[in-house]
mmCIF file of N, CA and C in Angstrom:
data_model
loop_
_atom_site.group_PDB
_atom_site.id
_atom_site.type_symbol
_atom_site.label_atom_id
_atom_site.label_comp_id
_atom_site.label_asym_id
_atom_site.label_seq_id
_atom_site.Cartn_x
_atom_site.Cartn_y
_atom_site.Cartn_z
ATOM 1 N N MET P 12 41.760 -2.067 38.598
ATOM 2 C CA MET P 12 41.258 -1.512 37.374
ATOM 3 C C MET P 12 40.410 -0.287 37.637
ATOM 4 N N ALA P 13 40.997 0.645 38.305
ATOM 5 C CA ALA P 13 40.285 1.875 38.611
ATOM 6 C C ALA P 13 40.012 2.670 37.341
ATOM 7 N N SER P 14 40.919 2.601 36.368
ATOM 8 C CA SER P 14 40.718 3.368 35.142
ATOM 9 C C SER P 14 39.563 2.802 34.328
ATOM 10 N N ASN P 15 39.338 1.483 34.397
ATOM 11 C CA ASN P 15 38.229 0.880 33.677
ATOM 12 C C ASN P 15 36.904 1.367 34.241
ATOM 13 N N SER P 16 36.797 1.416 35.576
ATOM 14 C CA SER P 16 35.551 1.897 36.176
ATOM 15 C C SER P 16 35.391 3.400 35.923
ATOM 16 N N ALA P 17 36.496 4.118 35.913
ATOM 17 C CA ALA P 17 36.415 5.550 35.611
ATOM 18 C C ALA P 17 35.973 5.761 34.163
ATOM 19 N N SER P 18 36.501 4.930 33.256
ATOM 20 C CA SER P 18 36.104 5.027 31.846
ATOM 21 C C SER P 18 34.629 4.725 31.674
ATOM 22 N N ARG P 19 34.155 3.697 32.369
ATOM 23 C CA ARG P 19 32.737 3.343 32.285
ATOM 24 C C ARG P 19 31.863 4.460 32.859
ATOM 25 N N SER P 20 32.339 5.099 33.936
ATOM 26 C CA SER P 20 31.570 6.199 34.539
ATOM 27 C C SER P 20 31.468 7.374 33.580
ATOM 28 N N VAL P 21 32.585 7.709 32.939
ATOM 29 C CA VAL P 21 32.574 8.820 31.972
ATOM 30 C C VAL P 21 31.669 8.481 30.799
ATOM 31 N N ALA P 22 31.756 7.242 30.319
ATOM 32 C CA ALA P 22 30.908 6.816 29.204
ATOM 33 C C ALA P 22 29.433 6.879 29.586
ATOM 34 N N LYS P 23 29.111 6.496 30.810
ATOM 35 C CA LYS P 23 27.717 6.529 31.262
ATOM 36 C C LYS P 23 27.208 7.964 31.327
ATOM 37 N N VAL P 24 28.057 8.890 31.832
ATOM 38 C CA VAL P 24 27.663 10.297 31.911
ATOM 39 C C VAL P 24 27.418 10.866 30.514
ATOM 40 N N LEU P 25 28.268 10.445 29.546
ATOM 41 C CA LEU P 25 28.123 10.939 28.175
ATOM 42 C C LEU P 25 27.051 10.201 27.387
ATOM 43 N N GLY P 26 26.500 9.148 27.965
ATOM 44 C CA GLY P 26 25.446 8.400 27.292
ATOM 45 C C GLY P 26 25.970 7.427 26.254
ATOM 46 N N ILE P 27 27.181 6.932 26.435
ATOM 47 C CA ILE P 27 27.799 5.997 25.494
ATOM 48 C C ILE P 27 27.602 4.589 26.010
ATOM 49 N N ASN P 28 27.093 3.713 25.160
ATOM 50 C CA ASN P 28 26.903 2.320 25.531
ATOM 51 C C ASN P 28 28.188 1.562 25.218
ATOM 52 N N VAL P 29 28.966 1.225 26.240
ATOM 53 C CA VAL P 29 30.241 0.540 26.023
ATOM 54 C C VAL P 29 30.037 -0.948 25.760
ATOM 55 N N ASP P 30 28.858 -1.462 26.011
ATOM 56 C CA ASP P 30 28.581 -2.877 25.786
ATOM 57 C C ASP P 30 27.816 -3.097 24.483
ATOM 58 N N TYR P 31 28.006 -2.240 23.500
ATOM 59 C CA TYR P 31 27.243 -2.360 22.267
ATOM 60 C C TYR P 31 27.621 -3.595 21.466
ATOM 61 N N ARG P 32 28.784 -4.168 21.711
ATOM 62 C CA ARG P 32 29.201 -5.353 20.965
ATOM 63 C C ARG P 32 28.593 -6.640 21.523
ATOM 64 N N LYS P 33 28.101 -6.586 22.729
ATOM 65 C CA LYS P 33 27.491 -7.771 23.336
ATOM 66 C C LYS P 33 26.035 -7.839 22.887
ATOM 67 N N GLU P 34 25.749 -8.807 22.019
ATOM 68 C CA GLU P 34 24.401 -8.908 21.476
ATOM 69 C C GLU P 34 23.584 -9.915 22.274
ATOM 70 N N GLU P 35 22.296 -9.728 22.227
ATOM 71 C CA GLU P 35 21.369 -10.658 22.870
ATOM 72 C C GLU P 35 21.407 -11.978 22.107
ATOM 73 N N PRO P 36 21.362 -13.106 22.797
ATOM 74 C CA PRO P 36 21.315 -14.387 22.085
ATOM 75 C C PRO P 36 19.985 -14.547 21.356
ATOM 76 N N LEU P 37 20.051 -15.194 20.186
ATOM 77 C CA LEU P 37 18.838 -15.416 19.409
ATOM 78 C C LEU P 37 18.057 -16.581 20.007
ATOM 79 N N HIS P 38 16.769 -16.388 20.177
ATOM 80 C CA HIS P 38 15.900 -17.441 20.690
ATOM 81 C C HIS P 38 15.064 -17.948 19.528
ATOM 82 N N SER P 39 15.310 -19.175 19.132
ATOM 83 C CA SER P 39 14.528 -19.709 18.017
ATOM 84 C C SER P 39 13.259 -20.338 18.556
ATOM 85 N N SER P 40 12.219 -20.208 17.792
ATOM 86 C CA SER P 40 10.937 -20.769 18.232
ATOM 87 C C SER P 40 10.624 -22.004 17.386
ATOM 88 N N GLY P 41 11.370 -23.076 17.596
ATOM 89 C CA GLY P 41 11.087 -24.321 16.903
ATOM 90 C C GLY P 41 11.890 -24.514 15.633
ATOM 91 N N ALA P 42 12.034 -23.487 14.799
ATOM 92 C CA ALA P 42 12.756 -23.629 13.531
ATOM 93 C C ALA P 42 14.257 -23.619 13.807
ATOM 94 N N SER P 43 14.919 -24.578 13.230
ATOM 95 C CA SER P 43 16.358 -24.680 13.455
ATOM 96 C C SER P 43 17.116 -24.123 12.265
ATOM 97 N N ILE P 44 18.087 -23.297 12.547
ATOM 98 C CA ILE P 44 18.929 -22.767 11.480
ATOM 99 C C ILE P 44 20.370 -23.193 11.708
ATOM 100 N N SER P 45 20.533 -24.366 12.281
ATOM 101 C CA SER P 45 21.874 -24.829 12.617
ATOM 102 C C SER P 45 22.724 -25.115 11.384
ATOM 103 N N SER P 46 22.123 -25.304 10.218
ATOM 104 C CA SER P 46 22.892 -25.596 9.017
ATOM 105 C C SER P 46 23.404 -24.320 8.341
ATOM 106 N N VAL P 47 22.994 -23.184 8.819
ATOM 107 C CA VAL P 47 23.399 -21.915 8.221
ATOM 108 C C VAL P 47 24.537 -21.314 9.040
ATOM 109 N N GLU P 48 25.610 -20.921 8.336
ATOM 110 C CA GLU P 48 26.726 -20.277 9.043
ATOM 111 C C GLU P 48 26.388 -18.819 9.324
ATOM 112 N N THR P 49 26.812 -18.355 10.448
ATOM 113 C CA THR P 49 26.602 -16.956 10.789
ATOM 114 C C THR P 49 27.730 -16.130 10.197
ATOM 115 N N TYR P 50 27.389 -14.984 9.676
ATOM 116 C CA TYR P 50 28.383 -14.078 9.110
ATOM 117 C C TYR P 50 28.695 -13.013 10.143
ATOM 118 N N VAL P 51 29.948 -12.921 10.502
ATOM 119 C CA VAL P 51 30.378 -11.916 11.465
ATOM 120 C C VAL P 51 31.408 -11.032 10.771
ATOM 121 N N GLU P 52 31.075 -9.769 10.636
ATOM 122 C CA GLU P 52 31.979 -8.822 9.995
ATOM 123 C C GLU P 52 32.807 -8.134 11.070
ATOM 124 N N LYS P 53 34.135 -8.179 10.912
ATOM 125 C CA LYS P 53 34.976 -7.534 11.916
ATOM 126 C C LYS P 53 35.032 -6.041 11.645
ATOM 127 N N GLU P 54 35.111 -5.291 12.708
ATOM 128 C CA GLU P 54 35.177 -3.842 12.578
ATOM 129 C C GLU P 54 36.547 -3.437 12.065
ATOM 130 N N PRO P 55 36.619 -2.425 11.185
ATOM 131 C CA PRO P 55 37.920 -2.001 10.661
ATOM 132 C C PRO P 55 38.742 -1.295 11.735
ATOM 133 N N THR P 56 40.037 -1.446 11.619
ATOM 134 C CA THR P 56 40.933 -0.734 12.531
ATOM 135 C C THR P 56 41.086 0.698 12.037
ATOM 136 N N ALA P 57 41.676 1.544 12.850
ATOM 137 C CA ALA P 57 41.906 2.934 12.455
ATOM 138 C C ALA P 57 42.829 2.988 11.243
ATOM 139 N N PHE P 58 43.851 2.120 11.200
ATOM 140 C CA PHE P 58 44.776 2.093 10.068
ATOM 141 C C PHE P 58 44.046 1.712 8.780
ATOM 142 N N GLU P 59 43.165 0.716 8.839
ATOM 143 C CA GLU P 59 42.406 0.312 7.658
ATOM 144 C C GLU P 59 41.499 1.437 7.173
ATOM 145 N N TYR P 60 40.887 2.161 8.099
ATOM 146 C CA TYR P 60 40.012 3.266 7.724
ATOM 147 C C TYR P 60 40.790 4.390 7.047
ATOM 148 N N VAL P 61 41.926 4.761 7.624
ATOM 149 C CA VAL P 61 42.718 5.865 7.072
ATOM 150 C C VAL P 61 43.359 5.459 5.748
ATOM 151 N N SER P 62 43.711 4.178 5.589
ATOM 152 C CA SER P 62 44.383 3.746 4.373
ATOM 153 C C SER P 62 43.498 3.857 3.143
ATOM 154 N N GLN P 63 42.176 3.926 3.309
ATOM 155 C CA GLN P 63 41.326 4.104 2.140
ATOM 156 C C GLN P 63 41.478 5.486 1.524
ATOM 157 N N PHE P 64 42.019 6.430 2.263
ATOM 158 C CA PHE P 64 42.185 7.782 1.756
ATOM 159 C C PHE P 64 43.586 8.045 1.218
ATOM 160 N N LYS P 65 44.416 6.987 1.163
ATOM 161 C CA LYS P 65 45.785 7.125 0.670
ATOM 162 C C LYS P 65 45.749 7.423 -0.829
ATOM 163 N N PRO P 66 46.401 8.509 -1.278
ATOM 164 C CA PRO P 66 46.344 8.847 -2.696
ATOM 165 C C PRO P 66 47.220 7.911 -3.531
ATOM 166 N N SER P 67 46.885 7.807 -4.802
ATOM 167 C CA SER P 67 47.702 7.009 -5.719
ATOM 168 C C SER P 67 48.959 7.801 -6.071
ATOM 169 N N LEU P 68 49.919 7.147 -6.703
ATOM 170 C CA LEU P 68 51.164 7.815 -7.081
ATOM 171 C C LEU P 68 50.911 8.976 -8.047
ATOM 172 N N PRO P 69 50.106 8.807 -9.109
ATOM 173 C CA PRO P 69 49.829 9.962 -9.991
ATOM 174 C C PRO P 69 49.159 11.124 -9.255
ATOM 175 N N ALA P 70 48.268 10.812 -8.312
ATOM 176 C CA ALA P 70 47.607 11.882 -7.556
ATOM 177 C C ALA P 70 48.612 12.611 -6.677
ATOM 178 N N PHE P 71 49.552 11.877 -6.087
ATOM 179 C CA PHE P 71 50.582 12.498 -5.263
ATOM 180 C C PHE P 71 51.495 13.367 -6.116
ATOM 181 N N GLN P 72 51.833 12.911 -7.320
ATOM 182 C CA GLN P 72 52.678 13.703 -8.217
ATOM 183 C C GLN P 72 51.966 14.986 -8.646
ATOM 184 N N ARG P 73 50.664 14.887 -8.939
ATOM 185 C CA ARG P 73 49.897 16.094 -9.286
ATOM 186 C C ARG P 73 49.883 17.074 -8.121
ATOM 187 N N TYR P 74 49.787 16.552 -6.902
ATOM 188 C CA TYR P 74 49.790 17.403 -5.714
ATOM 189 C C TYR P 74 51.127 18.134 -5.583
ATOM 190 N N LEU P 75 52.231 17.413 -5.765
ATOM 191 C CA LEU P 75 53.552 18.052 -5.683
ATOM 192 C C LEU P 75 53.721 19.113 -6.765
ATOM 193 N N ARG P 76 53.249 18.833 -7.973
ATOM 194 C CA ARG P 76 53.344 19.829 -9.052
ATOM 195 C C ARG P 76 52.497 21.059 -8.730
ATOM 196 N N SER P 77 51.373 20.858 -8.036
ATOM 197 C CA SER P 77 50.549 22.013 -7.681
ATOM 198 C C SER P 77 51.224 22.858 -6.597
ATOM 199 N N LEU P 78 52.059 22.226 -5.750
ATOM 200 C CA LEU P 78 52.788 22.982 -4.739
ATOM 201 C C LEU P 78 53.944 23.775 -5.338
ATOM 202 N N PHE P 79 54.584 23.203 -6.351
ATOM 203 C CA PHE P 79 55.748 23.826 -6.987
ATOM 204 C C PHE P 79 55.506 23.934 -8.488
ATOM 205 N N PRO P 80 54.679 24.881 -8.919
ATOM 206 C CA PRO P 80 54.310 24.952 -10.338
ATOM 207 C C PRO P 80 55.478 25.292 -11.268
ATOM 208 N N PHE P 81 56.550 25.888 -10.744
ATOM 209 C CA PHE P 81 57.674 26.239 -11.621
ATOM 210 C C PHE P 81 58.374 25.009 -12.194
ATOM 211 N N TRP P 82 58.183 23.825 -11.578
ATOM 212 C CA TRP P 82 58.799 22.607 -12.108
ATOM 213 C C TRP P 82 58.258 22.277 -13.498
ATOM 214 N N ASN P 83 57.087 22.804 -13.846
ATOM 215 C CA ASN P 83 56.517 22.544 -15.173
ATOM 216 C C ASN P 83 57.269 23.276 -16.273
ATOM 217 N N TRP P 84 57.887 24.433 -15.956
ATOM 218 C CA TRP P 84 58.522 25.211 -17.013
ATOM 219 C C TRP P 84 60.008 25.472 -16.790
ATOM 220 N N ILE P 85 60.554 25.217 -15.614
ATOM 221 C CA ILE P 85 61.922 25.623 -15.297
ATOM 222 C C ILE P 85 62.957 24.969 -16.213
ATOM 223 N N PHE P 86 62.705 23.728 -16.642
ATOM 224 C CA PHE P 86 63.679 23.041 -17.490
ATOM 225 C C PHE P 86 63.549 23.444 -18.961
ATOM 226 N N HIS P 87 62.544 24.240 -19.288
ATOM 227 C CA HIS P 87 62.354 24.753 -20.645
ATOM 228 C C HIS P 87 62.595 26.269 -20.691
ATOM 229 N N TYR P 88 63.185 26.804 -19.653
ATOM 230 C CA TYR P 88 63.410 28.249 -19.542
ATOM 231 C C TYR P 88 64.521 28.686 -20.492
ATOM 232 N N ASN P 89 64.311 29.776 -21.166
ATOM 233 C CA ASN P 89 65.297 30.320 -22.095
ATOM 234 C C ASN P 89 66.313 31.130 -21.275
ATOM 235 N N ALA P 90 67.546 30.640 -21.184
ATOM 236 C CA ALA P 90 68.569 31.275 -20.346
ATOM 237 C C ALA P 90 68.948 32.667 -20.839
ATOM 238 N N THR P 91 68.691 32.982 -22.111
ATOM 239 C CA THR P 91 69.019 34.333 -22.608
ATOM 240 C C THR P 91 68.094 35.380 -21.985
ATOM 241 N N TRP P 92 66.970 34.969 -21.454
ATOM 242 C CA TRP P 92 66.058 35.906 -20.811
ATOM 243 C C TRP P 92 66.435 36.168 -19.360
ATOM 244 N N LEU P 93 67.407 35.445 -18.822
ATOM 245 C CA LEU P 93 67.736 35.538 -17.408
ATOM 246 C C LEU P 93 68.132 36.955 -17.002
ATOM 247 N N LEU P 94 69.012 37.602 -17.789
ATOM 248 C CA LEU P 94 69.457 38.962 -17.445
ATOM 249 C C LEU P 94 68.268 39.912 -17.425
ATOM 250 N N GLY P 95 67.398 39.832 -18.414
ATOM 251 C CA GLY P 95 66.207 40.701 -18.445
ATOM 252 C C GLY P 95 65.281 40.445 -17.273
ATOM 253 N N ASP P 96 65.127 39.194 -16.895
ATOM 254 C CA ASP P 96 64.267 38.866 -15.759
ATOM 255 C C ASP P 96 64.855 39.357 -14.444
ATOM 256 N N VAL P 97 66.182 39.260 -14.306
ATOM 257 C CA VAL P 97 66.838 39.753 -13.074
ATOM 258 C C VAL P 97 66.691 41.269 -12.988
ATOM 259 N N ILE P 98 66.898 41.971 -14.112
ATOM 260 C CA ILE P 98 66.755 43.436 -14.114
ATOM 261 C C ILE P 98 65.298 43.820 -13.795
ATOM 262 N N ALA P 99 64.337 43.113 -14.383
ATOM 263 C CA ALA P 99 62.919 43.419 -14.151
ATOM 264 C C ALA P 99 62.539 43.125 -12.705
ATOM 265 N N GLY P 100 63.210 42.162 -12.083
ATOM 266 C CA GLY P 100 62.894 41.796 -10.714
ATOM 267 C C GLY P 100 63.382 42.795 -9.692
ATOM 268 N N LYS P 101 64.351 43.614 -10.053
ATOM 269 C CA LYS P 101 64.854 44.613 -9.116
ATOM 270 C C LYS P 101 63.995 45.794 -9.178
#
């Protein structure tokens, strides 16, 4: 496991604590809390984090319309104006 020791060395140089998940055990001073369940929250995965930014379908449709604004009017275009528009475009 040379890569593990190399990773730890790089982390140490950068000041990163790779053992941050290892917590100190709790020392109780007489009072017992054995009847209370401990709550442990799992860390989110990268996929879970990125999925919160996934747009809804209406938001995605608005985005596509903003990329191609002619879709808003192209199906209502008056074809009799086509010749004039082609001449004006030259």
